[in-house]
Short mmCIF file of C-alpha atoms and ligand atoms in Angstrom, two decimals:
data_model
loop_
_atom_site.label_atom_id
_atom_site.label_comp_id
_atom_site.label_asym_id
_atom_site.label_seq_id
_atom_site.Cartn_x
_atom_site.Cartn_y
_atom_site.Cartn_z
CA UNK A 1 0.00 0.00 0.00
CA UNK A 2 1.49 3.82 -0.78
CA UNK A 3 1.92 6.11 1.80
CA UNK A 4 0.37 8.53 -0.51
CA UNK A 5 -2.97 9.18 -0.74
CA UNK A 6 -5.69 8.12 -3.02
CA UNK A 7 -6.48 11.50 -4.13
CA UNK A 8 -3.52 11.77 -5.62
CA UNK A 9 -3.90 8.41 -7.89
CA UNK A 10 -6.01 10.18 -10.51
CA UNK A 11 -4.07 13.26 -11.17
CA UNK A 12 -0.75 14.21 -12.63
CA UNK A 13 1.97 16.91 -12.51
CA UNK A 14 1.33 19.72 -14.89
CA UNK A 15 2.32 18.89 -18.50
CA UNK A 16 3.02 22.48 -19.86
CA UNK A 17 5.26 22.75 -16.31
CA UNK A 18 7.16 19.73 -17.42
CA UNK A 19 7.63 20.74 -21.08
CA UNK A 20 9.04 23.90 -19.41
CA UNK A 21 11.51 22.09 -17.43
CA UNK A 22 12.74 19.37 -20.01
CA UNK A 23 13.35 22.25 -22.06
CA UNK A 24 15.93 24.22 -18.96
CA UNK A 25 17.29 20.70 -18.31
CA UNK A 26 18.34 20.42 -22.13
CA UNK A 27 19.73 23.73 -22.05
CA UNK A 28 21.78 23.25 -18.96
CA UNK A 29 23.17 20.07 -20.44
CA UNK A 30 24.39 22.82 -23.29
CA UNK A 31 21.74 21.95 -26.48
CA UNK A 32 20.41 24.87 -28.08
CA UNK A 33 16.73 24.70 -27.13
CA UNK A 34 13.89 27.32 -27.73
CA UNK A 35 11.19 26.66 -25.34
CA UNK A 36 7.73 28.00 -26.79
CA UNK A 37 5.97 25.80 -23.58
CA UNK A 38 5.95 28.43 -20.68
CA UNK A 39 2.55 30.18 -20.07
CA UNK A 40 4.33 33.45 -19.11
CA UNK A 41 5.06 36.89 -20.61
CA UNK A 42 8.78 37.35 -21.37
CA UNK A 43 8.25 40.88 -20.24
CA UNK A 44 9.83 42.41 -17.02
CA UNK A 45 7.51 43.53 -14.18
CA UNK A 46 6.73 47.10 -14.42
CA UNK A 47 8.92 49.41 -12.67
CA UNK A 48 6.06 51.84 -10.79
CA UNK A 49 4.63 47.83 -9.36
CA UNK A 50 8.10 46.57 -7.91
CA UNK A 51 8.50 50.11 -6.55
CA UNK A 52 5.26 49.63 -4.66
CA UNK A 53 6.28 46.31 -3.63
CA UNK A 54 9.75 47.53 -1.99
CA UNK A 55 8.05 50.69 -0.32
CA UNK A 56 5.68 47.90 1.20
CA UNK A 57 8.63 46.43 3.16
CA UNK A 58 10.05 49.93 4.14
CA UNK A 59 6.43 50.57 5.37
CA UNK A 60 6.46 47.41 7.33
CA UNK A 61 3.57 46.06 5.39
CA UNK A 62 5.19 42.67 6.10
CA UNK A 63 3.01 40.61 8.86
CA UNK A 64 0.02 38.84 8.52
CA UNK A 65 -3.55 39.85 7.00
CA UNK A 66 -6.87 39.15 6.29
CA UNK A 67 -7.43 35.35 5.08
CA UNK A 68 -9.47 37.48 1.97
CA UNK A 69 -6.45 39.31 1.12
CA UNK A 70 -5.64 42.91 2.51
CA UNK A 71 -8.88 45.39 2.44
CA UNK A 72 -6.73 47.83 0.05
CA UNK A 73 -6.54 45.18 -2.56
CA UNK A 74 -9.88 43.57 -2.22
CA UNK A 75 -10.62 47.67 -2.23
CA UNK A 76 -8.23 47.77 -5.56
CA UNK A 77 -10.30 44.63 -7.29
CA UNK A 78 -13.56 46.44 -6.77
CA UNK A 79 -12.82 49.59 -8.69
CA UNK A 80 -10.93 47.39 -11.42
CA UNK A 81 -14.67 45.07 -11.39
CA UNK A 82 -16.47 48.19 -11.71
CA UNK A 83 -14.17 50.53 -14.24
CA UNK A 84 -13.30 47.54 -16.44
CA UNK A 85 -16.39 44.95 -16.60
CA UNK A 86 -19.30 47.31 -15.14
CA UNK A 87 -19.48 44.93 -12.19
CA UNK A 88 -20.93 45.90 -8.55
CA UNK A 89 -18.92 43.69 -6.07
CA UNK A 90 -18.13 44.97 -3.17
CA UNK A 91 -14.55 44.01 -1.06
CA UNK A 92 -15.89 41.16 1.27
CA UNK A 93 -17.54 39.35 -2.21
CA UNK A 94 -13.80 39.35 -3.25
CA UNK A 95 -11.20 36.87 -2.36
CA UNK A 96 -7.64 37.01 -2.70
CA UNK A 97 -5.35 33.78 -3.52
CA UNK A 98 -1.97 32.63 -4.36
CA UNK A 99 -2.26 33.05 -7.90
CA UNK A 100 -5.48 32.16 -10.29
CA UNK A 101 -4.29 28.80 -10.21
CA UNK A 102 -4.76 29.37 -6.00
CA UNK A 103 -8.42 30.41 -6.30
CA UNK A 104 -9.61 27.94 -8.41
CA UNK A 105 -8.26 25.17 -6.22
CA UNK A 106 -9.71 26.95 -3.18
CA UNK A 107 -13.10 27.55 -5.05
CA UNK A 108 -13.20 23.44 -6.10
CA UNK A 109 -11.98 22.67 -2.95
CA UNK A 110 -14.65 24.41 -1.18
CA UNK A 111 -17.64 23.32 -3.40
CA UNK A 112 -17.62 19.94 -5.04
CA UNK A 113 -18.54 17.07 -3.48
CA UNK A 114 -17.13 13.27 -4.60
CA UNK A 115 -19.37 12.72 -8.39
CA UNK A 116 -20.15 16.13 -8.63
CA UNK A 117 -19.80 17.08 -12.75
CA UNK A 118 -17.45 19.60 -13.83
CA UNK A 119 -17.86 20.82 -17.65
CA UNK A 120 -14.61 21.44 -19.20
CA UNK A 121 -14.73 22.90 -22.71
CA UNK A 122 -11.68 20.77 -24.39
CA UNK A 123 -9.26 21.63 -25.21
CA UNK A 124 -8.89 22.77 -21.84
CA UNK A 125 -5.81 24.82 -19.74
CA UNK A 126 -4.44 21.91 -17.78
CA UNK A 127 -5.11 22.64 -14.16
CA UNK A 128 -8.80 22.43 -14.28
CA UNK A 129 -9.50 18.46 -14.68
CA UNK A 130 -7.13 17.33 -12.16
CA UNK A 131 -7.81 19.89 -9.57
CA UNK A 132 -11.63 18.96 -10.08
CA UNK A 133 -10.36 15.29 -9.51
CA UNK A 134 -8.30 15.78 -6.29
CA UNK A 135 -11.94 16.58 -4.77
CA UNK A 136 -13.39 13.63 -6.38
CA UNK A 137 -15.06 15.64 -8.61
CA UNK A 138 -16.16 14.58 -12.50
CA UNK A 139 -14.71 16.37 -15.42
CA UNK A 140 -17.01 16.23 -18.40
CA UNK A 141 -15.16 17.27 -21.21
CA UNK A 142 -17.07 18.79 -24.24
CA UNK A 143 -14.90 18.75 -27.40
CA UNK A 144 -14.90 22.30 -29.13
CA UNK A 145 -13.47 21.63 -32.68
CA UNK A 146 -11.47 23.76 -34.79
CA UNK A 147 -13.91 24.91 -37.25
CA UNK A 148 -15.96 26.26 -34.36
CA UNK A 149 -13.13 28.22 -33.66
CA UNK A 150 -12.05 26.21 -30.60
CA UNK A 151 -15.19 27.45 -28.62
CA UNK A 152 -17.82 25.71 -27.46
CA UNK A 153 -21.46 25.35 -29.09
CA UNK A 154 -24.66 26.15 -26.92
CA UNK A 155 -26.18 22.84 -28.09
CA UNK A 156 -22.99 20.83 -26.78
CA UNK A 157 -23.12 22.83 -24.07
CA UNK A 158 -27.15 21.99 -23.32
CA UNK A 159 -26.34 17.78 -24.11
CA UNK A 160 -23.53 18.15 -21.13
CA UNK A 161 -25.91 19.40 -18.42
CA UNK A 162 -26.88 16.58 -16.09
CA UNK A 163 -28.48 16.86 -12.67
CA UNK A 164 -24.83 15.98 -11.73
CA UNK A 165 -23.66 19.51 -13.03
CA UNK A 166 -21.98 21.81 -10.54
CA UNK A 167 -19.70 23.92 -12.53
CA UNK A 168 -19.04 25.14 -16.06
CA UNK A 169 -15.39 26.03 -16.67
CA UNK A 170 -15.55 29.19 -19.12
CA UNK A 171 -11.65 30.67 -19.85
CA UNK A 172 -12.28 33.32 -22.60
CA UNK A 173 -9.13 34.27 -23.90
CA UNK A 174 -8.46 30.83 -23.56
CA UNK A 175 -5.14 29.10 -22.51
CA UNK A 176 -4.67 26.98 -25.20
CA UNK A 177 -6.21 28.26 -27.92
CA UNK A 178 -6.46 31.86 -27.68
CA UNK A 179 -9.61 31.71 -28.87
CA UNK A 180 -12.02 34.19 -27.16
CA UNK A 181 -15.75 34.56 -26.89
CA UNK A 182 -18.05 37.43 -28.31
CA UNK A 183 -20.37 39.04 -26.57
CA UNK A 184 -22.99 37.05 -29.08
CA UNK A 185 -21.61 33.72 -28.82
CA UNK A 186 -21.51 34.34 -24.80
CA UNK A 187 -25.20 35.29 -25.13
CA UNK A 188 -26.11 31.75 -26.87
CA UNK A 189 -24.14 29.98 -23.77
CA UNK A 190 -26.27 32.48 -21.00
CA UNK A 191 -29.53 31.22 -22.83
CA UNK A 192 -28.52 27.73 -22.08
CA UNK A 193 -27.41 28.21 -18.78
CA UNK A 194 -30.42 30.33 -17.26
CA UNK A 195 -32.13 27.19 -18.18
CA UNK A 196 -30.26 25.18 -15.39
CA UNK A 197 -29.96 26.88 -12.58
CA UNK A 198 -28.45 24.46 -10.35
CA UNK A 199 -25.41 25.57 -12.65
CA UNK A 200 -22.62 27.24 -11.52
CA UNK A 201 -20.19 29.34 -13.96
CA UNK A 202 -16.69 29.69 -13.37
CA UNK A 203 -15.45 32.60 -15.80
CA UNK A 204 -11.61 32.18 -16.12
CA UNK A 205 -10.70 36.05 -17.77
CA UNK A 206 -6.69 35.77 -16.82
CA UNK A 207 -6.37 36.88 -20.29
CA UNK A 208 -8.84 39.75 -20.67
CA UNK A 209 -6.48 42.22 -21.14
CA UNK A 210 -5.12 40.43 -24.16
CA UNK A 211 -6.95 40.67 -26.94
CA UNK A 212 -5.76 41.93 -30.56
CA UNK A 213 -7.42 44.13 -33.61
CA UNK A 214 -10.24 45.53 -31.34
CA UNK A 215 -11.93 42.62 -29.66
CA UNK A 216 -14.49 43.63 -26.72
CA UNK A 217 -13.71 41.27 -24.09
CA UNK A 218 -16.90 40.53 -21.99
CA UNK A 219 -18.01 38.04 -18.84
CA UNK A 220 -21.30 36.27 -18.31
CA UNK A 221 -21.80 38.09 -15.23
CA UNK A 222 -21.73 41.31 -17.43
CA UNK A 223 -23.66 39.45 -19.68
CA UNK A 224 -26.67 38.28 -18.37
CA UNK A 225 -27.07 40.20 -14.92
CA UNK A 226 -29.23 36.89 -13.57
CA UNK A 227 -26.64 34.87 -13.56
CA UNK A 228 -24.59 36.90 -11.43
CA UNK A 229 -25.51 35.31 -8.43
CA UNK A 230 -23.82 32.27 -9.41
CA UNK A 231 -20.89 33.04 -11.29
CA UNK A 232 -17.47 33.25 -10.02
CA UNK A 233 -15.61 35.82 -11.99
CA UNK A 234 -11.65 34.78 -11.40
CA UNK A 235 -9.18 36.80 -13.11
CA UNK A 236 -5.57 37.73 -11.93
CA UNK A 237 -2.62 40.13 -12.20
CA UNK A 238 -0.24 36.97 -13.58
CA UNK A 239 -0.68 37.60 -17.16
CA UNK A 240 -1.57 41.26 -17.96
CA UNK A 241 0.64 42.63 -15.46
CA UNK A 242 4.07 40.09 -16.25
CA UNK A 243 3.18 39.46 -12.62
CA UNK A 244 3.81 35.49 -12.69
CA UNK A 245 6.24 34.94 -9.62
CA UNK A 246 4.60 36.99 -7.23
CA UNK A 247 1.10 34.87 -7.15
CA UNK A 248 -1.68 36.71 -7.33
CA UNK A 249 -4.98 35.95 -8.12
CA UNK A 250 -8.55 36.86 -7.18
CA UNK A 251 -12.53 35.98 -7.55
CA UNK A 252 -15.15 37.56 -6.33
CA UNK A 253 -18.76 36.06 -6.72
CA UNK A 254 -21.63 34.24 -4.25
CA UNK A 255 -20.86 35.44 -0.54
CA UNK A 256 -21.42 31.91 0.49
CA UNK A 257 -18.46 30.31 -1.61
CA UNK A 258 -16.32 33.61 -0.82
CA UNK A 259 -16.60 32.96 2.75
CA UNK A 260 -15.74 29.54 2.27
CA UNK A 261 -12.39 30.26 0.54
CA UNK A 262 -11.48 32.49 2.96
CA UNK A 263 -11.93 29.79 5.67
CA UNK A 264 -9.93 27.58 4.14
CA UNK A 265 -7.31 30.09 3.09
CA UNK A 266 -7.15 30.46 7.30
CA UNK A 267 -6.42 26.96 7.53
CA UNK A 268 -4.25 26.50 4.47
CA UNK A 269 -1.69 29.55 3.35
CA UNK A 270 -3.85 32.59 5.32
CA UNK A 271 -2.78 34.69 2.06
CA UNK A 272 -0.76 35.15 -0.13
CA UNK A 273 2.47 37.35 0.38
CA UNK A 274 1.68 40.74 2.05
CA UNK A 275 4.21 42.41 -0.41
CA UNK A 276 2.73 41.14 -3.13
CA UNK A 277 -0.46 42.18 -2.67
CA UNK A 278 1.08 45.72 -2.04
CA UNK A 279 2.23 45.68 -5.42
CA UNK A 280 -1.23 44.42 -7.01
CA UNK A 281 -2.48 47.27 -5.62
CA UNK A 282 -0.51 49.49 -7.61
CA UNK A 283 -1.14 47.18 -10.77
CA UNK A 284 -4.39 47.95 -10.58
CA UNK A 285 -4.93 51.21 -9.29
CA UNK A 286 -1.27 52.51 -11.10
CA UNK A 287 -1.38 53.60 -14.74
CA UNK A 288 -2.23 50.84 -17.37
CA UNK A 289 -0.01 52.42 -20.06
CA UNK A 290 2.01 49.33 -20.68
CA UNK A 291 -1.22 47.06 -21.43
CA UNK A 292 -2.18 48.15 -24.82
CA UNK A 293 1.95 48.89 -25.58
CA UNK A 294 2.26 44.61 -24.65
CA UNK A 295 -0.55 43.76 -26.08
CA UNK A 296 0.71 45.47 -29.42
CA UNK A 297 3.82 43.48 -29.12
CA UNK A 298 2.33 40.32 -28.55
CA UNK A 299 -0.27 41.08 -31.84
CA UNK A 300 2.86 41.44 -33.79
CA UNK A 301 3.92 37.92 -32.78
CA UNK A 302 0.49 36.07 -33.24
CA UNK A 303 0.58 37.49 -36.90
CA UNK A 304 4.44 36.39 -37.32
CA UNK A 305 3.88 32.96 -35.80
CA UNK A 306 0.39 32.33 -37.69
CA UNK A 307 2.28 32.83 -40.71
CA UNK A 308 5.24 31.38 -40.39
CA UNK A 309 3.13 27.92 -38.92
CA UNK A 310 1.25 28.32 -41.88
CA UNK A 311 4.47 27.97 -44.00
CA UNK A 312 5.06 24.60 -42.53
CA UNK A 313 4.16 21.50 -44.63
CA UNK A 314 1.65 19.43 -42.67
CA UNK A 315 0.67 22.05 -40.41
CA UNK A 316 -2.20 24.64 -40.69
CA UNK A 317 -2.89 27.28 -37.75
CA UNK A 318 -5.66 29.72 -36.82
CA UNK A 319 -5.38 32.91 -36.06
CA UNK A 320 -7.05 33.68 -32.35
CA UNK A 321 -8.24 35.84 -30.93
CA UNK A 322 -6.53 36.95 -27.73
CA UNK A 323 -3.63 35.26 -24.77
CA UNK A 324 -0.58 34.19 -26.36
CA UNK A 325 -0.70 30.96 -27.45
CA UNK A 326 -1.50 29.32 -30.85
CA UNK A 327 -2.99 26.26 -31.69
CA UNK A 328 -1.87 24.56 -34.48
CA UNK A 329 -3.07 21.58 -36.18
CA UNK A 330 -0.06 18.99 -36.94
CA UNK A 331 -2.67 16.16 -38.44
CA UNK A 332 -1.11 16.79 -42.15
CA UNK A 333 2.80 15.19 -40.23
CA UNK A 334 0.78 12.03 -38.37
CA UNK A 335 1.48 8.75 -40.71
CA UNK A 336 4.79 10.60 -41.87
CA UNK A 337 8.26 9.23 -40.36
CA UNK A 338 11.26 10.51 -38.54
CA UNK A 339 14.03 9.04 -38.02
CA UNK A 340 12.71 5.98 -39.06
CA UNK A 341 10.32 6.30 -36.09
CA UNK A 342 6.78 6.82 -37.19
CA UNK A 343 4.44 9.95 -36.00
CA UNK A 344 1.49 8.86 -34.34
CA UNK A 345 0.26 11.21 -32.28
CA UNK A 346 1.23 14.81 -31.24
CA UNK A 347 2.69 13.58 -28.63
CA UNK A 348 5.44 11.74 -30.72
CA UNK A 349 5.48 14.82 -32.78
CA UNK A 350 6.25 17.45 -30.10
CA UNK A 351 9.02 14.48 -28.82
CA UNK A 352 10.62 14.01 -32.06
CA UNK A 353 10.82 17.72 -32.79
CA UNK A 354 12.58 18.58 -29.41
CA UNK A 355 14.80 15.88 -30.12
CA UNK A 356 15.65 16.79 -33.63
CA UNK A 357 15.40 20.69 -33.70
CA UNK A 358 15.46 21.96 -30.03
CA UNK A 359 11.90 23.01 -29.93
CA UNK A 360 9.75 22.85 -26.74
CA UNK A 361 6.34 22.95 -27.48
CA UNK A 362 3.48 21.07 -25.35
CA UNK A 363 1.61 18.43 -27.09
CA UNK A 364 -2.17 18.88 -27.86
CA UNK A 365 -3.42 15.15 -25.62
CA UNK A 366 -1.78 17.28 -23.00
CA UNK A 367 -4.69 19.87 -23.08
CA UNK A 368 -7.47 17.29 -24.70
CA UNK A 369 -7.43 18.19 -28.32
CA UNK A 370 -5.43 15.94 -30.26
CA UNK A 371 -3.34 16.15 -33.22
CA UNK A 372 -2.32 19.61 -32.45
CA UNK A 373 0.32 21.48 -30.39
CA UNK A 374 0.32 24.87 -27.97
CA UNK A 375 2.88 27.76 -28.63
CA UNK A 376 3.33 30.12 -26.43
CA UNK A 377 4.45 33.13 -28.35
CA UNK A 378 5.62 34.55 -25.11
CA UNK A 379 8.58 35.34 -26.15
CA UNK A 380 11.33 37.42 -28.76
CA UNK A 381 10.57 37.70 -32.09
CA UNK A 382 13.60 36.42 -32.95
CA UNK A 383 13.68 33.19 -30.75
CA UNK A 384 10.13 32.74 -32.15
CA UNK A 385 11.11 33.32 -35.91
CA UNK A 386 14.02 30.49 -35.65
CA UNK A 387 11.57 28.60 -33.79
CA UNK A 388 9.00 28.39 -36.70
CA UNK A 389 12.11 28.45 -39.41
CA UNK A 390 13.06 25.03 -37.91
CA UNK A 391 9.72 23.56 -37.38
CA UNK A 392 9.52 23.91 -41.37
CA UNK A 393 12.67 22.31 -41.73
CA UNK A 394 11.57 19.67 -39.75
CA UNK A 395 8.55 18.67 -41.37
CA UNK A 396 9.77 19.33 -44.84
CA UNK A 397 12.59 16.36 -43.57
CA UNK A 398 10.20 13.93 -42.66
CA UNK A 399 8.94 11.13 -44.67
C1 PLP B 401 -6.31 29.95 -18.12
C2 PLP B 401 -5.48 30.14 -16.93
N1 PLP B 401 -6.07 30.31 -15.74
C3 PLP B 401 -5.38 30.47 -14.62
C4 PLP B 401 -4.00 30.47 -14.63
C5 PLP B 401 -3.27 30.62 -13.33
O1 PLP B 401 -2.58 31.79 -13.21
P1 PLP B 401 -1.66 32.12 -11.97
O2 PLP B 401 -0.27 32.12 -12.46
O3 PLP B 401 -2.12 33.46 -11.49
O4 PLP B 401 -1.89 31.07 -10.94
C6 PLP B 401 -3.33 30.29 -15.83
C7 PLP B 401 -1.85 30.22 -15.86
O5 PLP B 401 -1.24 29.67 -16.72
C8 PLP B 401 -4.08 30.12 -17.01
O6 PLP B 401 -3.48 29.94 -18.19
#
């Protein structure tokens, strides 16, 4: 018998962190790898938020706080709800966690009970199925295919609803596609869901702030106003702010499931880092100059990798909407050979390519989409135009 626990038996470590580290490992053993797996901007903090973080420890803002997260924050989130989304939530119907990937574990934690269903549009960001699954929850994946732009379909949506049903997982810019939802196509998904109102929504919006050639980003609860009492908006200063390291991430939504983060935030971590939270303050309340100046950049290198991918015999790629990831199909390399080794899957293919050309990139099975493969574009346009010029090269070589 392990000494671990049975939880544990049905989940596994996170693929895209693994691709991540395969790809330092190769690099400290001295191969020339470009890693296109990590979900992070390759930007630097900005300098007015790490000057808000170091005045927090000259103020002494370094002892323990409020499970919730510190009452200027939860203050900070409130404005950002209202100036950004047009939502009313007020500080205690916010909670603060150690990163978005904190608050969703917190939020699953506190809610589902063993069977309990989980909708997970596929393909999916990684986290979401096996966190559901530590708490013996279901995850009921609904396939969104390409040609629906990676998004899923209010009548899948309807056929996925059981009595079961406790939560639909919503990420809009979505990590892996980049796709992102229109206000219409987020309408047709509200329809269904006012329907079923022993439905929960969980609106993922890390990404919101990036989206290219004028998208409107919107969220249910902005939406559809009656199902604000039970949606959990989640969203985060990770992504928008290149805020990764310092983990934070926030929700607010139902008082009842707020409360019940907190409490186990007071018996788990109590919150995350008190300087931390200083600086979100200041990401959010600070200027938001360098948001549209990023999210220029990282248009530039969606249109650069799109085009390039598209160059690539066997592979075909859409152009998305928002985040920074593509999603490219690789079905037109499975059946060809390498190496004398065949291509099966896109697992194989991602293997094979890291092992031929130095390319990280995270196999579609990993995110339940398969044959394709995530970039993260998250990086220099000239790592990411080598990158591209010797995925071509690879599969013009193979067979
Ligand atoms: C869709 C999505 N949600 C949540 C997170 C978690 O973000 P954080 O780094 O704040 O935990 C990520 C990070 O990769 C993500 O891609």
């Amino acid at each position: 018998m392990s000494f671990i626990a049975d939880r544990l038996s049905a989940i596994k470590p996170s693929p895209t962190i693994a691709v991540t580290n395969k790809a330092a490992e190769l690099k400290a053993a001295g191969r020339d790898v470009i890693g296109l797996g990590a979900g992070e901007p390759d930007f630097d903090t900005p300098d007015n938020i790490k000057a808000a973080a170091k005045a927090a420890i000259d103020k002494g803002l370094t002892k323990y706080g409020p499970p919730a997260g510190t009452v200027d924050l939860r203050k900070a989130i409130s404005a950002k709800f209202k100036r950004e989304n047009g939502l009313d939530y007020t500080p205690d119907q916010i909670t603060v966690g150690v990163g978005g990937k904190g608050v969703i574990f917190n939020a699953f934690m506190a809610t589902i009970n063993p069977g309990d269903e989980v909708i997970v549009p596929a393909p999916y960001w990684v986290s979401y199925p096996d966190i559901a699954l530590m708490f013996g929850g279901q995850p009921v994946f609904v396939t969104c295919p390409e040609d629906k732009g990676f998004k899923l379909q209010a009548a899948d949506l309807e056929k996925a609803i059981t009595p079961k049903t406790k939560w639909l997982v919503l990420n809009s810019p979505s990590n892996p596609t980049g796709a992102a939802y229109t206000e219409s196509e987020l309408r047709a998904l509200c329809d269904v869901l006012l329907k079923h109102p022993h439905v929960y929504i969980m609106s993922d919006d890390m990404y919101e702030h990036l989206v290219y050639d004028g998208f409107k980003f919107t969220t249910p609860a902005q939406i559809e106003p009656k199902l604000y009492d039970r949606t959990l908006t989640m969203n985060g200063v990770s992504k928008a702010y290149a805020m990764t390291g310092w983990r934070v991430g926030y929700a607010a939504g139902p008082l009842p499931i707020i409360k019940a983060i907190n409490m186990i935030q007071s018996q788990s971590v109590t919150h995350t880092s008190s300087i931390s939270q200083a600086a979100a303050v200041e990401a959010l309340n600070g200027t938001q100059d360098f948001i549209p100046k990023n999210a220029e950049v990282f248009k530039a290198r969606r249109d650069l990798v799109v085009k390039l991918l598209n160059e690539c015999k066997g592979v075909t790629c859409l152009k998305p909407e928002g985040a920074f990831y593509v999603y490219p199909s690789c079905a037109g390399v499975i059946g060809k050979s390498w190496n004398g080794k065949k291509i099966e899957t896109d697992s194989q293919f991602v293997e094979y390519l890291l092992e031929a050309e130095g390319v990280a990139v995270v196999q579609g099975a990993a995110f339940g989409l398969s044959p394709y493969f995530r970039i993260s574009y998250a990086t220099s346009t000239e790592a990411l135009t080598k990158a591209c010029a010797r995925i071509k090269k690879f599969c013009e070589e193979l067979k």
